[in-house]
Amino acid sequence: MPQTVIAGNWKMNTTLAEAVALAQGVRKGLTGAGGAHLVLCPPFISLAAVQDAVRGSAIQTGAQNMHFEKSGAFTGEVSAAMLQGLCQYVILGHSERRQLFGETDTLINKKVQAAFQNDLKPILCVGETLEQREAGRAAALVAEQVRQGLNGVSNITGLVVAYEPVWAIGTGKAATPEIAAEIMDGAIGKTLQSMFGTASGQVPLLYGGSVNPGNAAGFAAQKCIHGALVGGASLRADQVLDIARLMAQAKGAG
Ligand code: 13P
């Protein structure tokens, strides 16, 4: 059974001081959420300070993006080598990156490969828009995102995959656990299985999109859902801790 992972994607929120305070708050309240693996993903500029704030605890850190090249003339970008030692995880292919910054599956695949080569654990995000869902294309599209995102990868140790339907992100309208499970068990699970065989059984599959303490346990009750990628609610220490505790309990790990 894969680890129960609760990752908080803070997006473009928190100043340096706010990020440290939030990380300290999560750390302070950690008792009881011990069965879940917590990953905080602040903006780049707060990564070092957040890492300091959680040092010595079970909390880990992640970046929200990165460039696939090692170094060079890429103004404003951050490489995997630069993230080494600052975080263990990196979110890649988030729908906001795909939609607002034009990231394609080919580009995301390069980033995934660079993450593995630099000992970072990629949290590969996939998910369909409402239009694609209504056109009956959700499963095929998500399967293709997984296939292309992991193209050419042979060792998936450390991989995490997050299913984030675009229509559920930041809308307060989460998918139902059944809708999420249908895609996660089917399109994602089966694609991983066909590409990587038994190794796919160790990949934590996270649901993301309007997760909160009220709906977290319902998602975790699904066998194929191993945790959550949390946006808005991760900006509140009490909420992300509640989500972690509830999901760990539902998974029998808390
Ligand atoms: P919300 O939890 O705010 O819907 O965001 C989800 C998300 O995009 C996490 O990466």
Short mmCIF file of C-alpha atoms and ligand atoms in Angstrom, two decimals:
data_model
loop_
_atom_site.label_atom_id
_atom_site.label_comp_id
_atom_site.label_asym_id
_atom_site.label_seq_id
_atom_site.Cartn_x
_atom_site.Cartn_y
_atom_site.Cartn_z
CA MET A 1 0.00 0.00 0.00
CA PRO A 2 1.46 3.41 -0.95
CA GLN A 3 2.14 6.07 1.68
CA THR A 4 -0.65 8.44 2.70
CA VAL A 5 0.59 11.79 1.38
CA ILE A 6 -0.98 15.18 2.06
CA ALA A 7 0.72 17.91 0.06
CA GLY A 8 -0.12 21.57 0.55
CA ASN A 9 0.26 23.67 -2.59
CA TRP A 10 0.44 27.22 -1.34
CA LYS A 11 0.51 28.58 -4.92
CA MET A 12 1.44 32.29 -5.16
CA ASN A 13 0.46 32.98 -1.57
CA THR A 14 2.38 33.90 1.60
CA THR A 15 5.17 36.39 2.09
CA LEU A 16 8.36 35.04 3.62
CA ALA A 17 7.16 35.87 7.14
CA GLU A 18 3.72 34.36 6.51
CA ALA A 19 5.26 31.21 5.06
CA VAL A 20 7.45 30.68 8.12
CA ALA A 21 4.52 31.31 10.47
CA LEU A 22 2.33 28.84 8.56
CA ALA A 23 5.04 26.17 8.56
CA GLN A 24 5.60 26.68 12.29
CA GLY A 25 1.86 26.38 12.88
CA VAL A 26 1.68 23.10 10.97
CA ARG A 27 4.68 21.79 12.87
CA LYS A 28 3.22 22.73 16.23
CA GLY A 29 -0.06 20.95 15.57
CA LEU A 30 1.42 17.85 14.03
CA THR A 31 0.56 15.39 16.80
CA GLY A 32 -2.30 13.23 15.64
CA ALA A 33 -1.58 13.59 11.96
CA GLY A 34 1.41 11.30 12.41
CA GLY A 35 0.15 8.58 10.08
CA ALA A 36 0.18 10.87 7.08
CA HIS A 37 3.18 12.15 5.27
CA LEU A 38 2.92 15.97 5.10
CA VAL A 39 4.59 17.96 2.33
CA LEU A 40 4.53 21.77 2.32
CA CYS A 41 5.02 23.48 -1.05
CA PRO A 42 5.62 27.21 -0.53
CA PRO A 43 6.78 29.70 -3.18
CA PHE A 44 10.43 29.23 -4.22
CA ILE A 45 11.72 32.17 -2.22
CA SER A 46 10.37 30.73 1.04
CA LEU A 47 11.60 27.16 0.55
CA ALA A 48 14.80 27.53 2.58
CA ALA A 49 13.06 29.25 5.48
CA VAL A 50 10.20 26.74 5.51
CA GLN A 51 12.70 23.91 5.45
CA ASP A 52 14.41 25.44 8.49
CA ALA A 53 11.05 25.79 10.23
CA VAL A 54 10.22 22.08 9.83
CA ARG A 55 13.74 20.68 10.30
CA GLY A 56 13.78 17.75 12.73
CA SER A 57 10.06 17.05 12.22
CA ALA A 58 8.46 14.53 9.85
CA ILE A 59 7.27 17.35 7.57
CA GLN A 60 8.87 17.55 4.14
CA THR A 61 8.95 20.30 1.56
CA GLY A 62 8.27 20.61 -2.14
CA ALA A 63 8.64 23.18 -4.92
CA GLN A 64 5.72 24.13 -7.15
CA ASN A 65 7.57 24.01 -10.46
CA MET A 66 11.06 23.96 -11.96
CA HIS A 67 12.91 24.18 -15.28
CA PHE A 68 14.29 21.03 -16.89
CA GLU A 69 17.72 22.44 -17.78
CA LYS A 70 20.59 22.37 -15.28
CA SER A 71 21.54 26.04 -15.64
CA GLY A 72 21.88 28.74 -18.26
CA ALA A 73 20.20 31.73 -19.83
CA PHE A 74 16.64 31.10 -18.63
CA THR A 75 15.73 34.32 -16.85
CA GLY A 76 13.43 33.83 -13.91
CA GLU A 77 13.68 30.03 -13.86
CA VAL A 78 14.87 27.62 -11.17
CA SER A 79 16.57 24.29 -11.92
CA ALA A 80 16.34 20.90 -10.25
CA ALA A 81 19.97 21.22 -9.14
CA MET A 82 19.08 24.44 -7.32
CA LEU A 83 16.25 22.73 -5.50
CA GLN A 84 18.41 19.86 -4.29
CA GLY A 85 18.78 20.08 -0.53
CA LEU A 86 15.94 22.58 -0.26
CA CYS A 87 13.07 20.17 -0.83
CA GLN A 88 12.31 16.53 -1.48
CA TYR A 89 9.35 16.96 -3.85
CA VAL A 90 8.43 19.09 -6.85
CA ILE A 91 4.94 19.64 -8.24
CA LEU A 92 5.03 19.32 -12.03
CA GLY A 93 2.37 19.88 -14.67
CA HIS A 94 -0.11 21.59 -12.39
CA SER A 95 -3.16 22.62 -14.41
CA GLU A 96 -2.41 26.27 -13.69
CA ARG A 97 1.00 25.79 -15.32
CA ARG A 98 -0.64 23.99 -18.25
CA GLN A 99 -3.43 26.54 -18.71
CA LEU A 100 -1.85 29.86 -17.76
CA PHE A 101 1.74 29.23 -18.79
CA GLY A 102 1.26 26.97 -21.80
CA GLU A 103 3.02 23.89 -20.43
CA THR A 104 2.63 20.87 -22.68
CA ASP A 105 2.95 17.16 -21.93
CA THR A 106 6.28 17.17 -23.78
CA LEU A 107 7.68 19.95 -21.61
CA ILE A 108 6.32 18.37 -18.44
CA ASN A 109 7.96 15.08 -19.41
CA LYS A 110 11.35 16.82 -19.61
CA LYS A 111 10.80 18.25 -16.15
CA VAL A 112 9.77 14.85 -14.74
CA GLN A 113 12.94 13.29 -16.13
CA ALA A 114 15.07 16.12 -14.70
CA ALA A 115 13.44 15.68 -11.30
CA PHE A 116 14.24 11.96 -11.19
CA GLN A 117 17.81 12.63 -12.34
CA ASN A 118 18.25 15.07 -9.45
CA ASP A 119 16.72 12.93 -6.71
CA LEU A 120 13.56 14.99 -6.46
CA LYS A 121 10.22 13.24 -6.16
CA PRO A 122 7.86 14.52 -8.86
CA ILE A 123 4.22 15.10 -8.00
CA LEU A 124 2.88 14.80 -11.54
CA CYS A 125 -0.49 16.55 -11.89
CA VAL A 126 -3.09 15.47 -14.41
CA GLY A 127 -6.73 16.32 -14.93
CA GLU A 128 -9.37 17.31 -17.45
CA THR A 129 -11.30 20.56 -17.97
CA LEU A 130 -15.08 20.68 -17.67
CA GLU A 131 -15.37 20.89 -21.44
CA GLN A 132 -13.27 17.76 -21.87
CA ARG A 133 -15.30 15.91 -19.24
CA GLU A 134 -18.58 16.90 -20.85
CA ALA A 135 -17.28 15.70 -24.19
CA GLY A 136 -16.66 12.27 -22.62
CA ARG A 137 -12.89 12.62 -22.99
CA ALA A 138 -11.78 12.71 -19.34
CA ALA A 139 -10.43 9.18 -19.00
CA ALA A 140 -8.62 9.13 -22.35
CA LEU A 141 -7.10 12.54 -21.77
CA VAL A 142 -5.86 11.77 -18.27
CA ALA A 143 -4.40 8.44 -19.40
CA GLU A 144 -2.56 10.30 -22.15
CA GLN A 145 -1.22 12.90 -19.70
CA VAL A 146 0.15 10.08 -17.55
CA ARG A 147 1.62 8.25 -20.53
CA GLN A 148 3.30 11.32 -22.00
CA GLY A 149 4.35 12.74 -18.65
CA LEU A 150 6.23 9.54 -17.83
CA ASN A 151 7.47 8.73 -21.31
CA GLY A 152 11.03 7.38 -21.25
CA VAL A 153 11.08 7.02 -17.47
CA SER A 154 12.19 3.58 -16.30
CA ASN A 155 12.46 3.89 -12.53
CA ILE A 156 9.44 5.49 -10.84
CA THR A 157 10.71 5.26 -7.26
CA GLY A 158 9.46 8.37 -5.47
CA LEU A 159 6.79 9.23 -8.04
CA VAL A 160 3.49 10.70 -6.85
CA VAL A 161 0.57 11.31 -9.22
CA ALA A 162 -2.15 13.85 -8.43
CA TYR A 163 -5.53 13.83 -10.15
CA GLU A 164 -6.84 17.37 -10.16
CA PRO A 165 -9.91 17.88 -12.34
CA VAL A 166 -9.62 21.50 -13.48
CA TRP A 167 -13.32 22.16 -12.77
CA ALA A 168 -12.81 21.27 -9.10
CA ILE A 169 -9.78 23.47 -8.43
CA GLY A 170 -10.49 26.53 -6.32
CA THR A 171 -14.21 26.31 -7.09
CA GLY A 172 -15.41 24.82 -3.81
CA LYS A 173 -16.99 22.09 -5.96
CA ALA A 174 -14.93 18.98 -5.33
CA ALA A 175 -15.41 15.88 -7.45
CA THR A 176 -17.32 13.14 -5.67
CA PRO A 177 -15.06 10.40 -4.30
CA GLU A 178 -16.66 8.03 -6.83
CA ILE A 179 -15.90 10.26 -9.82
CA ALA A 180 -12.32 10.72 -8.61
CA ALA A 181 -11.88 7.00 -7.96
CA GLU A 182 -13.18 6.09 -11.40
CA ILE A 183 -10.39 8.09 -13.06
CA MET A 184 -7.72 7.27 -10.49
CA ASP A 185 -8.29 3.53 -10.48
CA GLY A 186 -9.01 3.42 -14.19
CA ALA A 187 -7.17 5.96 -16.33
CA ILE A 188 -4.29 6.58 -13.90
CA GLY A 189 -3.88 3.25 -12.11
CA LYS A 190 -4.25 1.13 -15.24
CA THR A 191 -1.91 3.29 -17.29
CA LEU A 192 0.75 3.16 -14.57
CA GLN A 193 0.28 -0.59 -14.31
CA SER A 194 0.65 -1.07 -18.06
CA MET A 195 3.79 1.08 -18.13
CA PHE A 196 5.55 -0.01 -14.95
CA GLY A 197 3.95 -3.27 -13.77
CA THR A 198 4.10 -4.04 -10.06
CA ALA A 199 6.19 -0.94 -9.26
CA SER A 200 3.03 1.09 -9.95
CA GLY A 201 1.50 -0.37 -6.79
CA GLN A 202 3.80 1.83 -4.69
CA VAL A 203 2.84 5.15 -6.32
CA PRO A 204 0.68 7.34 -4.05
CA LEU A 205 -2.31 8.68 -6.00
CA LEU A 206 -3.58 12.00 -4.63
CA TYR A 207 -6.88 13.69 -5.29
CA GLY A 208 -6.84 17.49 -5.58
CA GLY A 209 -9.58 20.07 -6.07
CA SER A 210 -11.46 21.76 -3.22
CA VAL A 211 -10.33 19.26 -0.59
CA ASN A 212 -11.29 20.36 2.93
CA PRO A 213 -11.73 18.76 6.35
CA GLY A 214 -15.37 18.05 5.51
CA ASN A 215 -14.73 15.92 2.44
CA ALA A 216 -11.23 14.50 3.04
CA ALA A 217 -12.28 11.26 4.75
CA GLY A 218 -14.67 10.44 1.91
CA PHE A 219 -11.83 10.55 -0.60
CA ALA A 220 -9.52 8.51 1.62
CA ALA A 221 -12.24 5.87 2.00
CA GLN A 222 -11.63 4.99 -1.65
CA LYS A 223 -9.00 2.28 -1.90
CA CYS A 224 -7.27 3.88 -4.89
CA ILE A 225 -6.97 7.34 -3.28
CA HIS A 226 -3.89 7.60 -1.05
CA GLY A 227 -3.94 11.26 -0.08
CA ALA A 228 -4.58 14.78 -1.27
CA LEU A 229 -3.01 17.75 -2.99
CA VAL A 230 -4.58 20.65 -1.15
CA GLY A 231 -4.69 24.27 -2.32
CA GLY A 232 -6.78 26.81 -0.42
CA ALA A 233 -7.23 24.76 2.76
CA SER A 234 -3.45 24.27 3.04
CA LEU A 235 -3.09 27.98 3.84
CA ARG A 236 -4.64 27.24 7.22
CA ALA A 237 -2.53 25.10 9.55
CA ASP A 238 -5.56 23.73 11.40
CA GLN A 239 -7.28 22.71 8.17
CA VAL A 240 -4.34 20.94 6.56
CA LEU A 241 -3.67 19.13 9.84
CA ASP A 242 -7.33 18.08 10.08
CA ILE A 243 -7.21 16.80 6.50
CA ALA A 244 -4.04 14.83 7.25
CA ARG A 245 -5.46 13.36 10.45
CA LEU A 246 -8.79 12.41 8.85
CA MET A 247 -7.16 10.82 5.81
CA ALA A 248 -4.62 8.93 7.91
CA GLN A 249 -7.44 7.58 10.07
CA ALA A 250 -9.49 6.55 7.05
CA LYS A 251 -6.45 4.75 5.67
CA GLY A 252 -5.92 3.00 8.98
CA ALA A 253 -2.57 4.71 9.45
CA GLY A 254 -3.54 7.33 12.02
P1 13P B 1 -7.90 23.99 -4.14
O1 13P B 1 -7.74 23.00 -3.01
O2 13P B 1 -7.82 25.41 -3.69
O3 13P B 1 -9.12 23.68 -4.96
O4 13P B 1 -6.64 23.80 -5.12
C1 13P B 1 -6.31 22.53 -5.52
C2 13P B 1 -4.99 22.57 -6.19
O5 13P B 1 -4.84 23.11 -7.27
C3 13P B 1 -3.85 21.98 -5.49
O6 13P B 1 -2.75 21.86 -6.32
#
